[in-house]
C-alpha cells in the first residue's frame, strides 16, 4: 500500500490541480530534448531530471530499459548525465518494496543511473529528491524549478513534481496498456479537469 499517495490524496480535495501535468507526451519515445523545450516558456531552465521506471521506460517489475526506448533513453542520459539524472521508483529503491536494495542495484547497473533510496514513496519523497540534487558532487541544481519529473502516473509522478515546485512531464501511454479501470479513468482526467479551467500550478522560477 502507498501510504504517501493515500495521505497526499487529501491535498487534492483542496487543490485538485496538483495532479495536472505541465506537459504531456504520448510515449517515452516522444520525449523532447532538451526538456526545457517541453513547457512553452523560454525562461524554463531544466538542469536535472527525475525519471519514473515502471511503465515509463521499462515494463513493470523489470529492471531494464524497454528495448524500443533504448535510443531515447541513451539520448536522455547524454543530455542529463549523472548527477543530473535520477531514477525514482515506487518499487526499486523503497524500503518497503525493496528492503535489501536488490532491485535498485540491478536497475542502477542496467541503466548506469543512480536510483534513489527512499523510505517515503511518491509523491511524498520530494525533500529527499531535492536534497540529492542540491548536494550531489558536480550538480548544477540550485532550486526545485530546475528539475523535471517524467512519469506515467498523475497521482504519484505528476503530483510529486507539483508538490516540489518542479515541472511535470506526463507520459500518457505506458509501455504496457493497462486494463485497470482506475488507470483508464486517470488517463482521461486531465482533459476533463481542464474543461473546467483548471491548470497545473506553475513552479516559481528562481534565478
One Martini backbone bead per residue (centre of mass of N, CA, C, O) as a GRO file, in nm:
protein
  207
    1UNK     BB    1   0.097   0.036   0.021
    2UNK     BB    2   0.045   0.390  -0.045
    3UNK     BB    3   0.054   0.617   0.195
    4UNK     BB    4   0.139   0.878   0.057
    5UNK     BB    5  -0.091   0.889  -0.152
    6UNK     BB    6  -0.325   0.884   0.050
    7UNK     BB    7  -0.252   1.143   0.210
    8UNK     BB    8  -0.221   1.336  -0.049
    9UNK     BB    9  -0.516   1.318  -0.152
   10UNK     BB   10  -0.629   1.545   0.037
   11UNK     BB   11  -0.505   1.780  -0.127
   12UNK     BB   12  -0.702   1.752  -0.373
   13UNK     BB   13  -0.949   1.875  -0.235
   14UNK     BB   14  -0.810   2.167  -0.233
   15UNK     BB   15  -0.602   2.087  -0.500
   16UNK     BB   16  -0.654   1.938  -0.801
   17UNK     BB   17  -0.404   2.057  -0.975
   18UNK     BB   18  -0.171   1.862  -0.865
   19UNK     BB   19  -0.245   1.638  -1.113
   20UNK     BB   20  -0.137   1.834  -1.328
   21UNK     BB   21   0.030   1.877  -1.613
   22UNK     BB   22   0.257   2.070  -1.808
   23UNK     BB   23   0.310   1.807  -1.987
   24UNK     BB   24   0.253   1.595  -2.286
   25UNK     BB   25   0.311   1.254  -2.385
   26UNK     BB   26   0.260   0.958  -2.527
   27UNK     BB   27   0.569   0.861  -2.510
   28UNK     BB   28   0.895   0.816  -2.439
   29UNK     BB   29   0.979   0.858  -2.748
   30UNK     BB   30   0.860   1.178  -2.719
   31UNK     BB   31   1.099   1.305  -2.593
   32UNK     BB   32   1.215   1.616  -2.534
   33UNK     BB   33   1.528   1.765  -2.651
   34UNK     BB   34   1.541   1.947  -2.434
   35UNK     BB   35   1.313   1.982  -2.168
   36UNK     BB   36   1.270   2.293  -2.181
   37UNK     BB   37   1.083   2.270  -2.453
   38UNK     BB   38   0.805   2.145  -2.324
   39UNK     BB   39   0.676   2.436  -2.172
   40UNK     BB   40   0.659   2.719  -2.333
   41UNK     BB   41   0.930   2.850  -2.181
   42UNK     BB   42   1.223   3.028  -2.200
   43UNK     BB   43   1.286   3.031  -1.872
   44UNK     BB   44   1.325   2.742  -1.869
   45UNK     BB   45   1.568   2.542  -1.656
   46UNK     BB   46   1.672   2.231  -1.716
   47UNK     BB   47   1.909   2.028  -1.509
   48UNK     BB   48   1.705   1.796  -1.410
   49UNK     BB   49   1.599   1.439  -1.376
   50UNK     BB   50   1.308   1.258  -1.304
   51UNK     BB   51   1.265   0.896  -1.322
   52UNK     BB   52   1.056   0.673  -1.401
   53UNK     BB   53   0.984   0.329  -1.453
   54UNK     BB   54   0.713   0.198  -1.448
   55UNK     BB   55   0.575   0.237  -1.763
   56UNK     BB   56   0.791   0.433  -1.892
   57UNK     BB   57   1.087   0.262  -1.963
   58UNK     BB   58   0.949   0.001  -1.832
   59UNK     BB   59   0.853  -0.288  -1.751
   60UNK     BB   60   0.687  -0.404  -1.514
   61UNK     BB   61   0.931  -0.545  -1.291
   62UNK     BB   62   1.158  -0.435  -1.470
   63UNK     BB   63   1.534  -0.356  -1.491
   64UNK     BB   64   1.495  -0.256  -1.795
   65UNK     BB   65   1.503  -0.126  -2.093
   66UNK     BB   66   1.292  -0.078  -2.330
   67UNK     BB   67   1.401  -0.145  -2.634
   68UNK     BB   68   1.245   0.086  -2.809
   69UNK     BB   69   1.385   0.309  -2.586
   70UNK     BB   70   1.698   0.323  -2.602
   71UNK     BB   71   1.767   0.581  -2.762
   72UNK     BB   72   1.618   0.782  -2.579
   73UNK     BB   73   1.762   0.710  -2.319
   74UNK     BB   74   2.050   0.783  -2.417
   75UNK     BB   75   1.986   1.078  -2.483
   76UNK     BB   76   1.909   1.161  -2.199
   77UNK     BB   77   2.184   1.088  -2.068
   78UNK     BB   78   2.346   1.291  -2.239
   79UNK     BB   79   2.194   1.554  -2.144
   80UNK     BB   80   2.165   1.400  -1.832
   81UNK     BB   81   2.403   1.339  -1.653
   82UNK     BB   82   2.541   1.233  -1.400
   83UNK     BB   83   2.374   1.405  -1.139
   84UNK     BB   84   2.105   1.484  -1.350
   85UNK     BB   85   2.005   1.178  -1.302
   86UNK     BB   86   1.702   1.016  -1.160
   87UNK     BB   87   1.570   0.734  -1.014
   88UNK     BB   88   1.212   0.707  -0.919
   89UNK     BB   89   1.070   0.443  -0.737
   90UNK     BB   90   0.800   0.233  -0.596
   91UNK     BB   91   1.000  -0.020  -0.600
   92UNK     BB   92   1.279   0.069  -0.655
   93UNK     BB   93   1.426   0.187  -0.340
   94UNK     BB   94   1.230   0.093  -0.129
   95UNK     BB   95   1.187  -0.014   0.197
   96UNK     BB   96   0.926  -0.195   0.134
   97UNK     BB   97   0.992  -0.324  -0.169
   98UNK     BB   98   1.339  -0.283  -0.126
   99UNK     BB   99   1.510  -0.356   0.149
  100UNK     BB  100   1.797  -0.472   0.001
  101UNK     BB  101   1.845  -0.337  -0.295
  102UNK     BB  102   1.822  -0.528  -0.545
  103UNK     BB  103   1.664  -0.364  -0.761
  104UNK     BB  104   1.836  -0.103  -0.759
  105UNK     BB  105   2.103  -0.235  -0.840
  106UNK     BB  106   2.007  -0.353  -1.108
  107UNK     BB  107   1.913  -0.084  -1.234
  108UNK     BB  108   2.178   0.078  -1.213
  109UNK     BB  109   2.343  -0.123  -1.383
  110UNK     BB  110   2.160  -0.115  -1.649
  111UNK     BB  111   2.163   0.229  -1.670
  112UNK     BB  112   2.378   0.414  -1.523
  113UNK     BB  113   2.180   0.506  -1.279
  114UNK     BB  114   2.066   0.641  -1.015
  115UNK     BB  115   1.887   0.525  -0.719
  116UNK     BB  116   1.659   0.606  -0.502
  117UNK     BB  117   1.664   0.600  -0.153
  118UNK     BB  118   1.338   0.542   0.001
  119UNK     BB  119   1.078   0.560   0.253
  120UNK     BB  120   0.904   0.750   0.075
  121UNK     BB  121   0.669   0.760  -0.141
  122UNK     BB  122   0.518   0.854  -0.395
  123UNK     BB  123   0.478   1.205  -0.349
  124UNK     BB  124   0.672   1.230  -0.059
  125UNK     BB  125   1.002   1.252  -0.176
  126UNK     BB  126   1.101   1.544  -0.245
  127UNK     BB  127   1.321   1.619  -0.030
  128UNK     BB  128   1.521   1.392  -0.120
  129UNK     BB  129   1.559   1.486  -0.409
  130UNK     BB  130   1.660   1.774  -0.357
  131UNK     BB  131   1.899   1.691  -0.183
  132UNK     BB  132   2.048   1.537  -0.398
  133UNK     BB  133   2.090   1.776  -0.605
  134UNK     BB  134   2.223   1.985  -0.400
  135UNK     BB  135   2.472   1.765  -0.304
  136UNK     BB  136   2.580   1.664  -0.554
  137UNK     BB  137   2.853   1.618  -0.717
  138UNK     BB  138   2.831   1.856  -0.985
  139UNK     BB  139   2.579   2.002  -0.939
  140UNK     BB  140   2.349   2.265  -1.088
  141UNK     BB  141   2.142   2.267  -0.868
  142UNK     BB  142   1.937   2.533  -0.682
  143UNK     BB  143   1.633   2.446  -0.766
  144UNK     BB  144   1.320   2.304  -0.829
  145UNK     BB  145   1.270   2.449  -1.120
  146UNK     BB  146   1.525   2.259  -1.244
  147UNK     BB  147   1.308   2.024  -1.239
  148UNK     BB  148   1.208   1.715  -1.393
  149UNK     BB  149   0.919   1.501  -1.417
  150UNK     BB  150   0.901   1.161  -1.538
  151UNK     BB  151   0.572   1.010  -1.599
  152UNK     BB  152   0.257   0.796  -1.581
  153UNK     BB  153   0.152   0.933  -1.302
  154UNK     BB  154  -0.050   1.159  -1.144
  155UNK     BB  155  -0.046   1.066  -0.818
  156UNK     BB  156   0.281   1.070  -0.825
  157UNK     BB  157   0.459   1.217  -1.039
  158UNK     BB  158   0.303   1.484  -1.082
  159UNK     BB  159   0.255   1.552  -0.783
  160UNK     BB  160   0.545   1.564  -0.704
  161UNK     BB  161   0.624   1.808  -0.875
  162UNK     BB  162   0.416   2.010  -0.754
  163UNK     BB  163   0.514   1.987  -0.456
  164UNK     BB  164   0.815   2.083  -0.530
  165UNK     BB  165   0.822   2.299  -0.776
  166UNK     BB  166   0.809   2.150  -1.047
  167UNK     BB  167   0.825   1.972  -1.348
  168UNK     BB  168   0.582   1.807  -1.562
  169UNK     BB  169   0.594   1.486  -1.749
  170UNK     BB  170   0.349   1.312  -1.918
  171UNK     BB  171   0.304   0.968  -1.978
  172UNK     BB  172   0.025   0.846  -2.114
  173UNK     BB  173   0.165   0.589  -2.256
  174UNK     BB  174   0.262   0.303  -2.172
  175UNK     BB  175   0.416   0.014  -2.230
  176UNK     BB  176   0.156  -0.097  -2.086
  177UNK     BB  177  -0.172  -0.165  -2.133
  178UNK     BB  178  -0.415  -0.106  -1.916
  179UNK     BB  179  -0.720  -0.263  -1.758
  180UNK     BB  180  -0.750  -0.066  -1.547
  181UNK     BB  181  -1.001   0.146  -1.461
  182UNK     BB  182  -0.835   0.365  -1.317
  183UNK     BB  183  -0.632   0.421  -1.544
  184UNK     BB  184  -0.840   0.504  -1.755
  185UNK     BB  185  -0.949   0.743  -1.590
  186UNK     BB  186  -0.678   0.896  -1.552
  187UNK     BB  187  -0.623   0.958  -1.861
  188UNK     BB  188  -0.895   1.152  -1.872
  189UNK     BB  189  -0.872   1.376  -1.649
  190UNK     BB  190  -0.728   1.635  -1.757
  191UNK     BB  191  -0.935   1.714  -1.973
  192UNK     BB  192  -1.173   1.747  -1.776
  193UNK     BB  193  -1.042   1.964  -1.590
  194UNK     BB  194  -0.977   2.181  -1.817
  195UNK     BB  195  -1.277   2.245  -1.882
  196UNK     BB  196  -1.280   2.402  -1.582
  197UNK     BB  197  -0.989   2.570  -1.578
  198UNK     BB  198  -0.768   2.388  -1.497
  199UNK     BB  199  -0.423   2.412  -1.373
  200UNK     BB  200  -0.108   2.386  -1.343
  201UNK     BB  201   0.118   2.465  -1.121
  202UNK     BB  202   0.357   2.700  -1.124
  203UNK     BB  203   0.664   2.742  -1.095
  204UNK     BB  204   0.906   2.914  -0.927
  205UNK     BB  205   1.126   3.126  -1.065
  206UNK     BB  206   1.478   3.096  -0.998
  207UNK     BB  207   1.789   3.325  -1.009
   0.00000   0.00000   0.00000
